[in-house]
Short mmCIF file of N, CA and C in Angstrom, two decimals:
data_model
loop_
_atom_site.label_atom_id
_atom_site.label_comp_id
_atom_site.label_asym_id
_atom_site.label_seq_id
_atom_site.Cartn_x
_atom_site.Cartn_y
_atom_site.Cartn_z
N GLN A 17 77.37 138.40 35.07
CA GLN A 17 76.62 139.57 35.41
C GLN A 17 75.19 139.88 34.79
N VAL A 18 73.98 139.35 35.62
CA VAL A 18 72.54 139.50 35.83
C VAL A 18 72.42 140.86 35.95
N GLN A 19 71.74 141.41 35.16
CA GLN A 19 71.07 143.10 35.26
C GLN A 19 69.46 143.11 35.20
N LEU A 20 69.00 143.69 36.30
CA LEU A 20 67.53 143.82 37.11
C LEU A 20 66.97 145.26 36.52
N VAL A 21 65.77 144.87 35.91
CA VAL A 21 65.05 146.31 35.54
C VAL A 21 64.10 146.29 36.17
N GLU A 22 63.64 146.75 37.46
CA GLU A 22 62.02 147.09 37.84
C GLU A 22 61.18 147.81 37.32
N SER A 23 60.01 147.91 37.25
CA SER A 23 58.86 148.75 36.53
C SER A 23 57.74 148.64 37.28
N GLY A 24 56.55 149.79 37.40
CA GLY A 24 55.26 149.24 37.75
C GLY A 24 55.19 149.60 39.20
N GLY A 25 55.95 150.19 39.64
CA GLY A 25 55.74 151.24 40.72
C GLY A 25 54.68 152.25 40.59
N GLY A 26 54.21 152.86 41.98
CA GLY A 26 53.54 154.14 41.73
C GLY A 26 52.87 154.11 43.10
N VAL A 27 51.76 155.27 42.38
CA VAL A 27 50.66 155.62 43.99
C VAL A 27 49.00 154.57 43.76
N VAL A 28 49.15 154.86 45.05
CA VAL A 28 47.46 154.13 44.51
C VAL A 28 47.17 154.19 46.41
N GLN A 29 45.83 154.30 46.45
CA GLN A 29 44.71 154.03 47.33
C GLN A 29 45.30 152.80 48.27
N ALA A 30 44.74 152.78 49.46
CA ALA A 30 44.87 151.36 49.90
C ALA A 30 43.92 150.89 49.83
N GLY A 31 43.87 149.74 49.76
CA GLY A 31 43.21 148.80 49.23
C GLY A 31 42.58 148.39 47.64
N GLY A 32 44.13 148.70 46.91
CA GLY A 32 44.60 149.08 45.69
C GLY A 32 45.04 147.46 45.11
N SER A 33 45.58 147.96 43.81
CA SER A 33 46.79 146.33 43.29
C SER A 33 46.92 147.60 42.65
N LEU A 34 48.60 146.61 42.42
CA LEU A 34 49.64 147.01 41.68
C LEU A 34 50.56 145.62 41.11
N ARG A 35 51.39 145.99 40.48
CA ARG A 35 51.75 144.94 39.66
C ARG A 35 53.12 145.15 39.44
N LEU A 36 54.34 145.17 39.90
CA LEU A 36 56.00 144.89 39.43
C LEU A 36 55.99 144.06 38.20
N SER A 37 57.35 144.72 37.61
CA SER A 37 57.88 143.60 36.59
C SER A 37 59.07 143.78 36.95
N CYS A 38 60.39 142.73 36.58
CA CYS A 38 61.02 143.11 37.07
C CYS A 38 61.94 142.03 35.47
N ALA A 39 62.76 142.97 34.42
CA ALA A 39 63.36 142.12 33.73
C ALA A 39 64.53 141.97 33.97
N ALA A 40 65.06 140.28 33.56
CA ALA A 40 66.42 139.59 34.22
C ALA A 40 67.53 139.57 32.33
N SER A 41 67.82 139.83 32.83
CA SER A 41 69.03 139.94 31.11
C SER A 41 69.80 138.89 31.22
N GLY A 42 69.56 137.66 32.28
CA GLY A 42 69.76 136.19 31.92
C GLY A 42 68.56 135.51 33.30
N GLY A 43 69.33 134.49 32.68
CA GLY A 43 68.77 133.42 34.12
C GLY A 43 69.09 132.95 35.23
N THR A 44 68.12 133.04 36.37
CA THR A 44 69.18 132.61 37.39
C THR A 44 67.90 131.78 38.19
N ALA A 45 68.47 130.52 38.84
CA ALA A 45 67.67 130.50 39.69
C ALA A 45 66.46 130.62 40.88
N ASN A 46 67.00 131.26 41.53
CA ASN A 46 66.13 132.45 42.13
C ASN A 46 65.61 133.65 41.98
N MET A 47 64.73 134.13 42.56
CA MET A 47 64.45 135.30 41.96
C MET A 47 63.55 135.57 43.63
N GLY A 48 63.88 137.07 43.87
CA GLY A 48 62.98 137.84 45.10
C GLY A 48 62.96 139.15 44.54
N TRP A 49 61.55 139.82 45.95
CA TRP A 49 61.25 140.64 45.89
C TRP A 49 61.65 141.60 46.98
N PHE A 50 62.04 142.32 47.71
CA PHE A 50 62.37 143.18 48.82
C PHE A 50 61.82 143.92 48.84
N ARG A 51 61.71 144.75 49.33
CA ARG A 51 61.72 146.27 49.96
C ARG A 51 61.77 146.69 51.02
N GLN A 52 62.02 148.01 51.19
CA GLN A 52 63.27 148.95 52.20
C GLN A 52 62.02 150.70 52.55
N ALA A 53 61.57 150.79 53.37
CA ALA A 53 61.22 151.94 53.86
C ALA A 53 61.91 152.56 54.44
N PRO A 54 61.43 154.01 54.32
CA PRO A 54 62.69 154.84 54.83
C PRO A 54 62.73 154.67 56.77
N GLY A 55 64.32 154.91 56.94
CA GLY A 55 64.41 154.28 58.34
C GLY A 55 64.58 152.68 58.26
N LYS A 56 63.93 151.97 58.06
CA LYS A 56 64.13 150.53 58.22
C LYS A 56 64.96 150.10 56.87
N GLU A 57 65.12 148.38 57.55
CA GLU A 57 66.51 146.81 56.48
C GLU A 57 65.44 146.73 55.72
N ARG A 58 66.24 146.60 54.69
CA ARG A 58 65.30 145.69 53.52
C ARG A 58 64.41 144.62 54.43
N GLU A 59 63.98 143.65 53.90
CA GLU A 59 62.83 143.17 54.17
C GLU A 59 62.48 142.06 52.86
N PHE A 60 62.82 141.06 53.28
CA PHE A 60 61.98 140.13 51.84
C PHE A 60 60.40 140.05 51.79
N VAL A 61 59.64 140.09 50.54
CA VAL A 61 58.60 140.02 50.54
C VAL A 61 58.46 139.04 50.27
N ALA A 62 59.19 138.63 48.60
CA ALA A 62 58.53 136.76 48.49
C ALA A 62 59.43 136.72 47.05
N GLY A 63 60.00 135.51 46.76
CA GLY A 63 60.52 134.80 46.19
C GLY A 63 60.37 133.34 45.23
N ILE A 64 60.89 133.15 44.46
CA ILE A 64 60.61 132.16 43.45
C ILE A 64 61.73 131.16 43.03
N THR A 65 62.09 130.01 42.86
CA THR A 65 62.43 129.29 42.02
C THR A 65 62.04 129.34 40.64
N TRP A 66 62.58 128.12 39.93
CA TRP A 66 62.28 128.06 38.86
C TRP A 66 60.60 127.90 38.76
N THR A 67 60.19 127.74 39.80
CA THR A 67 58.67 127.12 40.24
C THR A 67 57.75 127.34 40.67
N LEU A 68 58.69 127.12 42.71
CA LEU A 68 58.16 127.36 43.92
C LEU A 68 57.90 128.60 44.44
N PRO A 69 56.94 129.16 44.71
CA PRO A 69 57.30 130.54 46.01
C PRO A 69 57.40 130.86 47.27
N ASP A 70 57.40 132.03 47.83
CA ASP A 70 58.11 131.66 49.15
C ASP A 70 57.38 133.00 49.54
N TYR A 71 57.00 133.51 50.45
CA TYR A 71 56.04 134.49 51.28
C TYR A 71 56.57 134.75 52.61
N ALA A 72 57.06 136.26 52.37
CA ALA A 72 56.43 137.14 53.67
C ALA A 72 55.62 137.01 54.43
N ASP A 73 55.09 136.40 55.52
CA ASP A 73 54.20 136.61 56.57
C ASP A 73 52.85 137.26 56.07
N SER A 74 53.79 138.64 56.02
CA SER A 74 52.86 139.65 56.13
C SER A 74 52.35 140.54 54.42
N VAL A 75 52.63 139.91 54.17
CA VAL A 75 52.46 139.33 52.40
C VAL A 75 51.33 138.49 52.02
N LYS A 76 51.36 137.50 53.12
CA LYS A 76 50.37 136.12 52.33
C LYS A 76 49.33 136.53 51.84
N GLY A 77 49.14 135.72 50.69
CA GLY A 77 47.42 136.37 50.57
C GLY A 77 46.81 137.28 50.25
N ARG A 78 48.27 138.20 49.87
CA ARG A 78 47.56 139.48 49.22
C ARG A 78 48.79 139.52 48.12
N PHE A 79 50.39 139.46 48.38
CA PHE A 79 50.73 139.00 47.06
C PHE A 79 51.16 138.01 46.48
N THR A 80 51.39 137.87 44.64
CA THR A 80 52.09 136.54 44.36
C THR A 80 53.26 136.97 43.11
N ILE A 81 54.18 136.05 43.68
CA ILE A 81 54.85 136.30 42.64
C ILE A 81 55.01 135.25 41.45
N SER A 82 55.20 135.67 40.70
CA SER A 82 55.04 134.64 39.05
C SER A 82 56.41 134.98 38.60
N ARG A 83 56.62 133.95 37.48
CA ARG A 83 58.31 134.35 36.51
C ARG A 83 57.96 133.54 35.19
N ASP A 84 58.08 133.83 34.20
CA ASP A 84 58.49 133.14 32.52
C ASP A 84 60.10 133.20 32.23
N ASN A 85 59.74 131.60 32.88
CA ASN A 85 61.75 131.41 32.75
C ASN A 85 61.99 132.11 30.98
N ALA A 86 61.01 131.69 29.94
CA ALA A 86 61.87 131.80 28.84
C ALA A 86 62.27 133.16 28.54
N LYS A 87 61.04 134.15 29.08
CA LYS A 87 61.39 135.46 29.29
C LYS A 87 62.28 136.29 30.22
N ASN A 88 62.70 135.25 30.99
CA ASN A 88 63.44 136.01 32.59
C ASN A 88 62.94 137.80 32.81
N MET A 89 61.59 137.03 33.07
CA MET A 89 60.34 137.75 33.59
C MET A 89 60.15 137.13 35.24
N VAL A 90 60.28 138.75 36.00
CA VAL A 90 59.47 138.11 37.34
C VAL A 90 58.50 139.54 37.54
N TRP A 91 57.77 139.39 38.15
CA TRP A 91 56.36 139.99 38.12
C TRP A 91 55.66 139.45 40.17
N LEU A 92 55.61 140.27 40.65
CA LEU A 92 55.27 140.70 41.82
C LEU A 92 53.77 141.16 41.89
N GLN A 93 52.69 140.16 42.00
CA GLN A 93 51.18 141.46 41.48
C GLN A 93 50.90 141.59 43.04
N MET A 94 50.20 142.76 43.59
CA MET A 94 50.46 143.51 44.88
C MET A 94 48.74 143.55 44.71
N THR A 95 47.74 142.93 45.85
CA THR A 95 46.73 143.08 45.38
C THR A 95 46.64 143.74 47.73
N SER A 96 45.77 144.66 47.62
CA SER A 96 44.19 144.56 49.07
C SER A 96 46.28 145.60 49.94
N LEU A 97 46.30 146.16 49.12
CA LEU A 97 47.28 147.28 49.50
C LEU A 97 47.50 148.32 50.45
N LYS A 98 47.93 148.17 51.53
CA LYS A 98 47.91 148.64 53.16
C LYS A 98 49.22 149.97 52.71
N PRO A 99 49.07 150.72 54.03
CA PRO A 99 49.77 152.32 53.88
C PRO A 99 51.16 151.19 54.68
N GLU A 100 50.74 150.57 55.18
CA GLU A 100 52.75 150.16 55.62
C GLU A 100 53.60 149.58 54.42
N ASP A 101 52.95 149.05 53.62
CA ASP A 101 53.46 148.62 52.06
C ASP A 101 54.14 149.15 51.48
N THR A 102 53.92 150.29 51.68
CA THR A 102 55.14 151.99 51.05
C THR A 102 56.32 151.61 51.39
N ALA A 103 57.38 151.09 50.49
CA ALA A 103 59.18 151.32 50.02
C ALA A 103 59.04 151.39 48.56
N VAL A 104 60.01 151.45 48.79
CA VAL A 104 60.87 151.20 47.92
C VAL A 104 61.33 149.36 47.29
N TYR A 105 61.09 148.96 45.98
CA TYR A 105 60.69 147.44 46.35
C TYR A 105 61.72 147.62 44.91
N TYR A 106 62.35 145.87 45.60
CA TYR A 106 63.53 145.80 44.64
C TYR A 106 63.34 144.39 44.14
N CYS A 107 63.53 144.16 42.90
CA CYS A 107 64.58 142.84 42.78
C CYS A 107 65.57 142.01 42.36
N ALA A 108 65.78 141.15 42.86
CA ALA A 108 67.22 140.23 43.71
C ALA A 108 67.01 138.85 42.68
N ALA A 109 68.39 138.73 42.25
CA ALA A 109 68.57 137.27 41.69
C ALA A 109 69.47 136.69 42.15
N ASP A 110 69.37 135.26 42.20
CA ASP A 110 70.51 134.55 43.19
C ASP A 110 70.50 133.61 42.27
N ALA A 111 71.84 132.09 42.54
CA ALA A 111 71.81 131.35 41.50
C ALA A 111 71.64 129.92 42.76
N GLY A 112 70.80 130.43 43.97
CA GLY A 112 70.65 129.36 44.65
C GLY A 112 71.73 128.56 45.64
N PRO A 113 71.51 127.16 46.42
CA PRO A 113 69.58 126.67 46.00
C PRO A 113 69.38 127.50 47.52
N GLY A 114 68.10 127.53 47.10
CA GLY A 114 66.71 127.59 48.58
C GLY A 114 66.06 128.89 47.72
N ILE A 115 65.64 129.65 48.71
CA ILE A 115 64.66 131.23 47.97
C ILE A 115 65.68 131.94 49.83
N PRO A 116 66.92 132.34 49.45
CA PRO A 116 67.38 133.29 50.83
C PRO A 116 66.43 134.24 51.35
N ARG A 117 65.86 134.56 52.39
CA ARG A 117 64.98 135.50 52.62
C ARG A 117 66.49 136.62 53.17
N SER A 118 67.42 136.24 53.60
CA SER A 118 68.37 137.34 53.58
C SER A 118 68.65 138.40 52.43
N PRO A 119 69.16 139.71 52.59
CA PRO A 119 69.29 140.46 51.45
C PRO A 119 70.51 139.70 50.91
N GLY A 120 71.20 139.48 51.82
CA GLY A 120 73.21 138.82 51.96
C GLY A 120 73.29 137.57 50.84
N GLY A 121 72.02 137.02 50.60
CA GLY A 121 71.27 136.19 50.01
C GLY A 121 71.71 136.10 48.57
N TYR A 122 71.48 136.90 48.50
CA TYR A 122 71.50 137.42 47.07
C TYR A 122 72.51 137.93 45.90
N ASP A 123 72.77 137.80 44.70
CA ASP A 123 73.76 138.65 44.23
C ASP A 123 73.58 139.75 43.43
N HIS A 124 72.77 139.48 43.06
CA HIS A 124 72.56 140.73 41.97
C HIS A 124 71.28 141.42 42.04
N TRP A 125 70.83 142.80 42.15
CA TRP A 125 70.01 143.75 42.41
C TRP A 125 69.38 144.74 41.78
N GLY A 126 68.55 145.07 41.48
CA GLY A 126 68.12 145.78 40.65
C GLY A 126 67.94 147.10 41.08
N GLN A 127 67.71 148.52 40.46
CA GLN A 127 67.70 149.34 41.28
C GLN A 127 66.20 150.35 42.33
N GLY A 128 65.81 149.58 42.72
CA GLY A 128 64.18 149.41 42.69
C GLY A 128 63.14 150.67 42.25
N THR A 129 61.90 150.61 42.94
CA THR A 129 60.35 151.25 42.00
C THR A 129 59.94 151.43 43.40
N GLN A 130 59.31 153.01 43.50
CA GLN A 130 58.58 153.67 44.56
C GLN A 130 57.44 153.04 44.11
N VAL A 131 56.70 152.67 45.48
CA VAL A 131 55.31 151.84 46.19
C VAL A 131 54.87 152.60 47.19
N THR A 132 53.91 153.14 46.78
CA THR A 132 53.40 154.54 47.63
C THR A 132 51.77 154.07 47.97
N VAL A 133 51.53 153.86 49.22
CA VAL A 133 50.07 153.04 49.48
C VAL A 133 49.38 154.34 50.50
N SER A 134 48.57 155.32 49.55
CA SER A 134 47.79 156.04 50.31
C SER A 134 46.68 156.02 51.56
N SER A 135 46.22 155.91 52.65
CA SER A 135 45.74 155.97 52.99
C SER A 135 44.23 156.68 53.18
#
């Protein structure tokens, strides 16, 4: 069982930046970030295999996912934040293959961290 712990959420003004961190208790092939706004379904934000990233169109060019395999850490650098980015952000892990874009494709989840972007 892989345990995931997110950190780094907070309140930021539109146009600002935040960096989310996810610490995993073990290594897994795929790591992903999802988000869920009130009244909406959980949606894919970004994912990464051991080396290759994938992004939702809504965040492409603004968010960057990275990982340190030796430290079992994954980060989500978020820039040019918009009010519509406001959500609880979740880290997820999966054994693979590929980078699932559906929440059902991930076996392990963190508790989530709140990101609020004010206009």
